mmCIF file of C-alpha atoms and ligand atoms in Angstrom:
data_model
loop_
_atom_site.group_PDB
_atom_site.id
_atom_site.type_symbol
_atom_site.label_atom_id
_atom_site.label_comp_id
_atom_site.label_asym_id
_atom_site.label_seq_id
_atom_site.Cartn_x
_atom_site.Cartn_y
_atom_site.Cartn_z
ATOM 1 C CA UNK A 1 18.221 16.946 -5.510
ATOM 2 C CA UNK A 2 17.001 16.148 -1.896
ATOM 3 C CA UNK A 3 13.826 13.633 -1.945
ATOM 4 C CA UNK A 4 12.109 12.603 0.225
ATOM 5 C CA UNK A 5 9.859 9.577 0.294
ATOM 6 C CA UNK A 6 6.981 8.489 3.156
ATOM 7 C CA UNK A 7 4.709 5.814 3.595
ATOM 8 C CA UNK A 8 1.689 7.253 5.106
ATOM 9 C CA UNK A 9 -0.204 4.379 7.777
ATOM 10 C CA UNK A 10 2.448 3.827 10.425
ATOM 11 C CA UNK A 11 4.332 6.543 9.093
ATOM 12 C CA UNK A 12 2.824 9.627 8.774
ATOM 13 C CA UNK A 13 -0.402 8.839 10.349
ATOM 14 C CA UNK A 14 -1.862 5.627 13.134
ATOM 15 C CA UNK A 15 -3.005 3.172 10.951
ATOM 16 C CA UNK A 16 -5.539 4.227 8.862
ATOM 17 C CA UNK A 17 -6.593 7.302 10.923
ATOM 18 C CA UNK A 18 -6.032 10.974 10.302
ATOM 19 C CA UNK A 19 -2.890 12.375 11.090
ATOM 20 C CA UNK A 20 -2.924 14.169 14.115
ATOM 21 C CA UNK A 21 -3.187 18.410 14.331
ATOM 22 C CA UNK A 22 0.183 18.765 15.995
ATOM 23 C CA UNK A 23 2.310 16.745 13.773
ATOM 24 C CA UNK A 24 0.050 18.602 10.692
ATOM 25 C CA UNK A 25 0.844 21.806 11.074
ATOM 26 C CA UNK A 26 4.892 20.794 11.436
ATOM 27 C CA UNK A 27 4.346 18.448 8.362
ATOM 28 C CA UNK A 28 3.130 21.315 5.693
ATOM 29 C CA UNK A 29 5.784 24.051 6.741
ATOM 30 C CA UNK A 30 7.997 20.616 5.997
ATOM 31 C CA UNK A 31 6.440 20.273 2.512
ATOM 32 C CA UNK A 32 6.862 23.527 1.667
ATOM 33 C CA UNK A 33 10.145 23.774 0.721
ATOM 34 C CA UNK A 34 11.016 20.470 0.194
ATOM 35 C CA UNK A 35 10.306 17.609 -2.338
ATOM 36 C CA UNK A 36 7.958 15.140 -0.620
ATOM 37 C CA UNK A 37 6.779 12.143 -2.064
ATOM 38 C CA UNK A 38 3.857 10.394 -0.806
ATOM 39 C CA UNK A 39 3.537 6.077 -1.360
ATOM 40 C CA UNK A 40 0.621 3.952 0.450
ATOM 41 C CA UNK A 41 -1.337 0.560 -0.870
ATOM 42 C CA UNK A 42 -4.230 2.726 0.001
ATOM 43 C CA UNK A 43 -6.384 4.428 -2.283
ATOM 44 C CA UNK A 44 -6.871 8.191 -3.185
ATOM 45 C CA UNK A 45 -9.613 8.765 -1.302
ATOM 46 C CA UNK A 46 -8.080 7.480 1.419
ATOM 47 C CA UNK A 47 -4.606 9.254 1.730
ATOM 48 C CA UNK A 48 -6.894 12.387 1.056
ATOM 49 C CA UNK A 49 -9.085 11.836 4.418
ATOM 50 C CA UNK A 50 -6.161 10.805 6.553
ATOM 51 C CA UNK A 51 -4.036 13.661 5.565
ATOM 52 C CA UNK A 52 -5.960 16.781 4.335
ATOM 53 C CA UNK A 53 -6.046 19.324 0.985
ATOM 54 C CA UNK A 54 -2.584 20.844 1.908
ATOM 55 C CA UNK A 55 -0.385 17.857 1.925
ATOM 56 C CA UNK A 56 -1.892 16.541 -0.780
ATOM 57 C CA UNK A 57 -1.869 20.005 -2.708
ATOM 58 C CA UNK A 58 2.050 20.433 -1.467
ATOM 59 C CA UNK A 59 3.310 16.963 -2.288
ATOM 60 C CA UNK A 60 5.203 16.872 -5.654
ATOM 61 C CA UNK A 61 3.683 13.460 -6.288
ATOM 62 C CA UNK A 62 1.131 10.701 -4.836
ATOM 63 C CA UNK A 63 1.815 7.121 -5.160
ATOM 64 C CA UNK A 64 -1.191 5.040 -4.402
ATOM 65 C CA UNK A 65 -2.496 1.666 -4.592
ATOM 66 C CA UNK A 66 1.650 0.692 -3.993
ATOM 67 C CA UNK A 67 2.147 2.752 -7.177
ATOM 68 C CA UNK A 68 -0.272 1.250 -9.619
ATOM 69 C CA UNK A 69 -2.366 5.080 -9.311
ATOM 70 C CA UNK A 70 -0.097 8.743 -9.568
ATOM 71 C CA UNK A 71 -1.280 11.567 -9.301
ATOM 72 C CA UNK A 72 -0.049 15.315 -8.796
ATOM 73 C CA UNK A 73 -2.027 17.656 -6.995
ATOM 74 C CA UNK A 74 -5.107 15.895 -7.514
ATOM 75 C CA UNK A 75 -4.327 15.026 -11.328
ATOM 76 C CA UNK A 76 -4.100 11.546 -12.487
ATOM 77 C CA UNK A 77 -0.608 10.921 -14.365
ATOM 78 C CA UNK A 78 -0.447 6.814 -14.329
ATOM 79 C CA UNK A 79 -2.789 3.953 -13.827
ATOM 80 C CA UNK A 80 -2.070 0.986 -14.397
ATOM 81 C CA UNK A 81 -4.151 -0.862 -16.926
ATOM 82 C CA UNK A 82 -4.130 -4.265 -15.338
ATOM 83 C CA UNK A 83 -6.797 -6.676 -14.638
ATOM 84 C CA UNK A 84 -7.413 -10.405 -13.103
ATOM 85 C CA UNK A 85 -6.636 -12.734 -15.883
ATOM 86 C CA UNK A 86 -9.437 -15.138 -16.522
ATOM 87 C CA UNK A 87 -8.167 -18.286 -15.545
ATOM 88 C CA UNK A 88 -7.171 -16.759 -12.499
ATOM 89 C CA UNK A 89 -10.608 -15.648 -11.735
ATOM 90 C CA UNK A 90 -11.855 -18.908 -12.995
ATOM 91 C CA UNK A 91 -9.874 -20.418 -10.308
ATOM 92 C CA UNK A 92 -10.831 -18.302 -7.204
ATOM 93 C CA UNK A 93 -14.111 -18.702 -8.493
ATOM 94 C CA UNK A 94 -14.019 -22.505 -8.124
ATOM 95 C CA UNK A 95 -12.229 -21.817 -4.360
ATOM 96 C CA UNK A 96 -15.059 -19.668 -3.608
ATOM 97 C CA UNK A 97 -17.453 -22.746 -4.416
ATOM 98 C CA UNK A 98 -15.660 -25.137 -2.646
ATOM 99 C CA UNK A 99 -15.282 -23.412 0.817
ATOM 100 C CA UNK A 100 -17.596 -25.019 3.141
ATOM 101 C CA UNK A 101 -17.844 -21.409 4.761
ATOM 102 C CA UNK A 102 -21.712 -20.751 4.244
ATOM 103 C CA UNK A 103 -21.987 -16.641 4.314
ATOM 104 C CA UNK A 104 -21.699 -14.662 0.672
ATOM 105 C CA UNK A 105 -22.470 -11.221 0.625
ATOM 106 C CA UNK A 106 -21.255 -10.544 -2.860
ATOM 107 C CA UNK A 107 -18.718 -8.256 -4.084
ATOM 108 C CA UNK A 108 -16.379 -10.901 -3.968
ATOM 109 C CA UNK A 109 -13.715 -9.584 -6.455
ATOM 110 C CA UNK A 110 -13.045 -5.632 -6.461
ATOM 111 C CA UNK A 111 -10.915 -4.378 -8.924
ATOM 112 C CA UNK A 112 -8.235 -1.667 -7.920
ATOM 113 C CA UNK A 113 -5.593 0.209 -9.959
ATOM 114 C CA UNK A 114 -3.048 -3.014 -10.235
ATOM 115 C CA UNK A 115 -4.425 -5.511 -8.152
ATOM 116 C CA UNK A 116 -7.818 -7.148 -7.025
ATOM 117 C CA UNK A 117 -8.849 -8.203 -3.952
ATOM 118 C CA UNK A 118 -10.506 -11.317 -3.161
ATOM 119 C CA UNK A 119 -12.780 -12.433 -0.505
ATOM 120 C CA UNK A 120 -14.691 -15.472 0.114
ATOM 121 C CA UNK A 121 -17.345 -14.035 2.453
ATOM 122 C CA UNK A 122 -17.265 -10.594 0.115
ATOM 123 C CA UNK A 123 -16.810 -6.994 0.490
ATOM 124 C CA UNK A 124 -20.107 -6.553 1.111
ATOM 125 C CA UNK A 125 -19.894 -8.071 4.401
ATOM 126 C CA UNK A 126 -20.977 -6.653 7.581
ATOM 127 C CA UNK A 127 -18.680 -6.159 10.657
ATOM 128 C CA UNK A 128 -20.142 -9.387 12.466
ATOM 129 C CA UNK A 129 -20.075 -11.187 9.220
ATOM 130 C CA UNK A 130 -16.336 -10.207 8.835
ATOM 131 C CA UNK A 131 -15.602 -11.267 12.330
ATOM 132 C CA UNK A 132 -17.230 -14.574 11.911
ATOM 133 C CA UNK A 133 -15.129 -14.741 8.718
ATOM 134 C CA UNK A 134 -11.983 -13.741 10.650
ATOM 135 C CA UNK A 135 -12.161 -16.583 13.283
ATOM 136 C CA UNK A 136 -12.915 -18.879 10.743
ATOM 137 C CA UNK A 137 -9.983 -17.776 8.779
ATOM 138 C CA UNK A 138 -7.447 -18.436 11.651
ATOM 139 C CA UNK A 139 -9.415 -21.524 12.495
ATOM 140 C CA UNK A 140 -8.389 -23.524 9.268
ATOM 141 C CA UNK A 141 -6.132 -20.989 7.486
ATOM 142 C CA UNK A 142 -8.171 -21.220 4.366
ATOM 143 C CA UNK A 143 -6.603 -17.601 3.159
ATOM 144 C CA UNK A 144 -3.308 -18.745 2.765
ATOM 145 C CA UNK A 145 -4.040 -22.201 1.511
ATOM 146 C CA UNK A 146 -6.300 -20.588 -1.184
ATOM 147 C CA UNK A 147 -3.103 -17.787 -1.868
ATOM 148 C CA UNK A 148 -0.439 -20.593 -1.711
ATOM 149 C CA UNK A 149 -1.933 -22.693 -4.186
ATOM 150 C CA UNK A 150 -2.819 -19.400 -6.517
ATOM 151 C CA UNK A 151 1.047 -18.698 -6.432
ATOM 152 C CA UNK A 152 1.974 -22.124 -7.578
ATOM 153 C CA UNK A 153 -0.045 -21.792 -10.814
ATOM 154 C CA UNK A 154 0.193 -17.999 -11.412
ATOM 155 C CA UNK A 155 4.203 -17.439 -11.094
ATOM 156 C CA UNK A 156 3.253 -14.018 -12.752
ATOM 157 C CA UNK A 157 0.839 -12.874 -10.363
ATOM 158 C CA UNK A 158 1.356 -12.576 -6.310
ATOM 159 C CA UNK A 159 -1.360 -13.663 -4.104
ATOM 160 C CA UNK A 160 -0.862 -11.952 -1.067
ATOM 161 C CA UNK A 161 -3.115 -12.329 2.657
ATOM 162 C CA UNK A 162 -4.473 -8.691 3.683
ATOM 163 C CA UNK A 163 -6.606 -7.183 5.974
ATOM 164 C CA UNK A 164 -9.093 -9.723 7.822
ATOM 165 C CA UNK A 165 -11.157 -10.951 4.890
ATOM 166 C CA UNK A 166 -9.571 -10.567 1.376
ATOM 167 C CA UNK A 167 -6.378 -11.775 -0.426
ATOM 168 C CA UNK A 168 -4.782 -9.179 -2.988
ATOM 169 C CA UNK A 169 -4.245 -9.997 -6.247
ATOM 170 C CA UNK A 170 -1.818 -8.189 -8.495
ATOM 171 C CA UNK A 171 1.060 -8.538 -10.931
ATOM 172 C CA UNK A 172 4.384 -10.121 -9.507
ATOM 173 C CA UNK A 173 6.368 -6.225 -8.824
ATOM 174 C CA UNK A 174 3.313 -4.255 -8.669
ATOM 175 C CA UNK A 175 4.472 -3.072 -5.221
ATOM 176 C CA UNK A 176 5.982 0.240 -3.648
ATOM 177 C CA UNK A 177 9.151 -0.606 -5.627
ATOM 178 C CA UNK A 178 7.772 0.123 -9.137
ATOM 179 C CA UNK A 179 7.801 3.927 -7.804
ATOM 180 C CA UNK A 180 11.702 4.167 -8.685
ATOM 181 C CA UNK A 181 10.793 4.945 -12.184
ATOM 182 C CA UNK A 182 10.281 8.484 -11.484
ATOM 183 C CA UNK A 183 13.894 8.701 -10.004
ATOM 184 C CA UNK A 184 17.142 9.379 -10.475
ATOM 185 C CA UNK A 185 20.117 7.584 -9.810
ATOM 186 C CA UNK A 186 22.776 9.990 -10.156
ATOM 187 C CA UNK A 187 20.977 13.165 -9.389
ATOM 188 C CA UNK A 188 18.628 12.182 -6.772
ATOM 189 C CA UNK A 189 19.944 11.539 -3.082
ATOM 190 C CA UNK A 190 16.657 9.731 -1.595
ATOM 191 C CA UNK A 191 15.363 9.513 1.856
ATOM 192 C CA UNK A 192 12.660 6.589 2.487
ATOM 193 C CA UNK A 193 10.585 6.710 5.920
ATOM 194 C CA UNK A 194 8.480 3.799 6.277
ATOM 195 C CA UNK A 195 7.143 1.953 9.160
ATOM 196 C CA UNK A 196 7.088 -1.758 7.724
ATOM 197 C CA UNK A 197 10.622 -1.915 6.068
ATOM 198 C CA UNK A 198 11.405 -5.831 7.042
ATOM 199 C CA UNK A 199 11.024 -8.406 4.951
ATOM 200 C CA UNK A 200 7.710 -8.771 5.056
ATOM 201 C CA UNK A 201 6.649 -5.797 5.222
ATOM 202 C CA UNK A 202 5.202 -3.395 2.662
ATOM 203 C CA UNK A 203 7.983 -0.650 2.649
ATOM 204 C CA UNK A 204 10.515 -3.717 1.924
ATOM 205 C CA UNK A 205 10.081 -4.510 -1.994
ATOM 206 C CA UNK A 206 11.226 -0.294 -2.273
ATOM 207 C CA UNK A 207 14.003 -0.347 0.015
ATOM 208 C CA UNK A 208 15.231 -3.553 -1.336
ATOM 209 C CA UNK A 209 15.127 -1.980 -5.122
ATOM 210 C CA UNK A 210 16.629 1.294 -4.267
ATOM 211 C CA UNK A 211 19.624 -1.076 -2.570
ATOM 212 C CA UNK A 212 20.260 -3.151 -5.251
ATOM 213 C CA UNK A 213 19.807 -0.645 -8.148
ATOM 214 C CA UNK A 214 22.428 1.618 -5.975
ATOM 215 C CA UNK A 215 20.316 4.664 -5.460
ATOM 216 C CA UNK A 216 21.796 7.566 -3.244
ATOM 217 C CA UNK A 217 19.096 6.208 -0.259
ATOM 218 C CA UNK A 218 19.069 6.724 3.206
ATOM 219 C CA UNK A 219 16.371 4.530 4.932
ATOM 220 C CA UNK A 220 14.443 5.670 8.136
ATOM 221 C CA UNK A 221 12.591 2.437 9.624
ATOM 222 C CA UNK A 222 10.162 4.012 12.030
ATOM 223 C CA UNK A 223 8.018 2.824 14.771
ATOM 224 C CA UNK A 224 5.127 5.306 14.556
ATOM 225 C CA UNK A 225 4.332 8.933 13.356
ATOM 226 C CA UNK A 226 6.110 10.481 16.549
ATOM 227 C CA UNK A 227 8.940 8.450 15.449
ATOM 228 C CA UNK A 228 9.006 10.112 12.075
ATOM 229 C CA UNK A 229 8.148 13.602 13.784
ATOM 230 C CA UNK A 230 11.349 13.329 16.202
ATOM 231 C CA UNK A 231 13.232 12.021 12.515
ATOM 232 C CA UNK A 232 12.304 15.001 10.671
ATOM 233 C CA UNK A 233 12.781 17.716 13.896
ATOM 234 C CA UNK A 234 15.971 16.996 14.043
ATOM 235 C CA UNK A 235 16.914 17.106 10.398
ATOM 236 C CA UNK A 236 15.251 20.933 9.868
HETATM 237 MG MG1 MG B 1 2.868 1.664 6.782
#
């Protein structure tokens, strides 16, 4: 059976922005009669405002939060049941003391389906705060000291830089490539569009699993939504 997988920021839609009415209108007549798979780090909510009722009504399934959250037409099937160990808390919390970065705003650990995300200045943080946070960031690269030392002691957990504030938190393979559970090697013959397929990219941990497990996969590494719009033209 024909499948076929997207990635939706990059992919589907610009970067955390609605997809667009043109590319809409193709994209549901697409869903219709075809099995379309939907798999994003973002969060239901999310992939609902970006990309409407319909989509998400006519995909077979949604993979969000990189596959730690399923659902199917709005029904929750899986989430995953992990949370931040205490010693690794325990540890950020201590990092969190010892910045010399003065601003807290709270909310400095928010749990997600599979993961956490961290944040020294907090999620609670206003958009000047963040900037301030930002500069200071690239200033003495305290993110990826904090998430280099966290991966030293936590082999089972990946600390991971993201977005301009935070560092996620989740369980070493708790990325897009845990989605190939719900497919099949012999039967399925698999088409993956995503926009961030190199190697350190997002899309990469799936593409790199469907490879080595030998899955029927062809692999679409796009540059934008028009990309994927030309792509999918030209295949119906
Ligand atoms: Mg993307």
């Amino acid at each position: 059976m024909k499948k076929y997988i997207f990635d939706v920021d990059g992919t589907l839609t610009p970067s955390r922005q609605q997809i667009t009415k043109e590319f809409n209108t193709f994209f549901i007549s697409f869903c219709f009669d075809k099995n379309v798979y939907l798999v994003t780090g973002s969060d239901y909510d999310k992939t609902y405002e970006q990309l409407g009722e319909t989509i998400c009504y006519l995909a077979k399934k949604i993979y969000n939060c990189s596959g730690s959250y399923v659902t199917e037409k709005g029904k929750v099937l899986y989430t995953s049941e992990w949370t931040l160990p205490d010693d690794a808390k325990n540890f950020l919390t201590e990092k969190m003391k010892e910045s010399i970065f003065d601003i807290r705003t709270g909310l400095h650990f928010e749990d997600r389906p599979g993961m956490c995300n961290f944040s020294i200045v907090g999620r609670n943080a206003n958009t000047f705060q963040r900037g301030v946070y930002a500069e200071w960031d690239i200033r003495t690269n305290e993110r990826i000291n904090i998430a280099k030392q966290f991966n030293k002691l936590f082999p089972s957990i990946a600390a991971k830089v993201g977005g301009e504030t935070g560092i996620d938190i989740f369980p070493t393979g708790n990325d897009k490539s845990q989605i190939v559970r719900d497919f099949d090697k012999q039967k399925d013959i698999i088409y993956f569009f995503g926009d961030k397929m190199d190697e350190e990219g997002n899309d990469y941990p799936l593409k790199e699993r469907l490879i080595k497990d030998n899955y029927n996969a062809t692999f679409h590494s796009v540059d934008s939504w028009e990309d994927t719009f030309e792509i999918l033209k030209s295949i119906t």
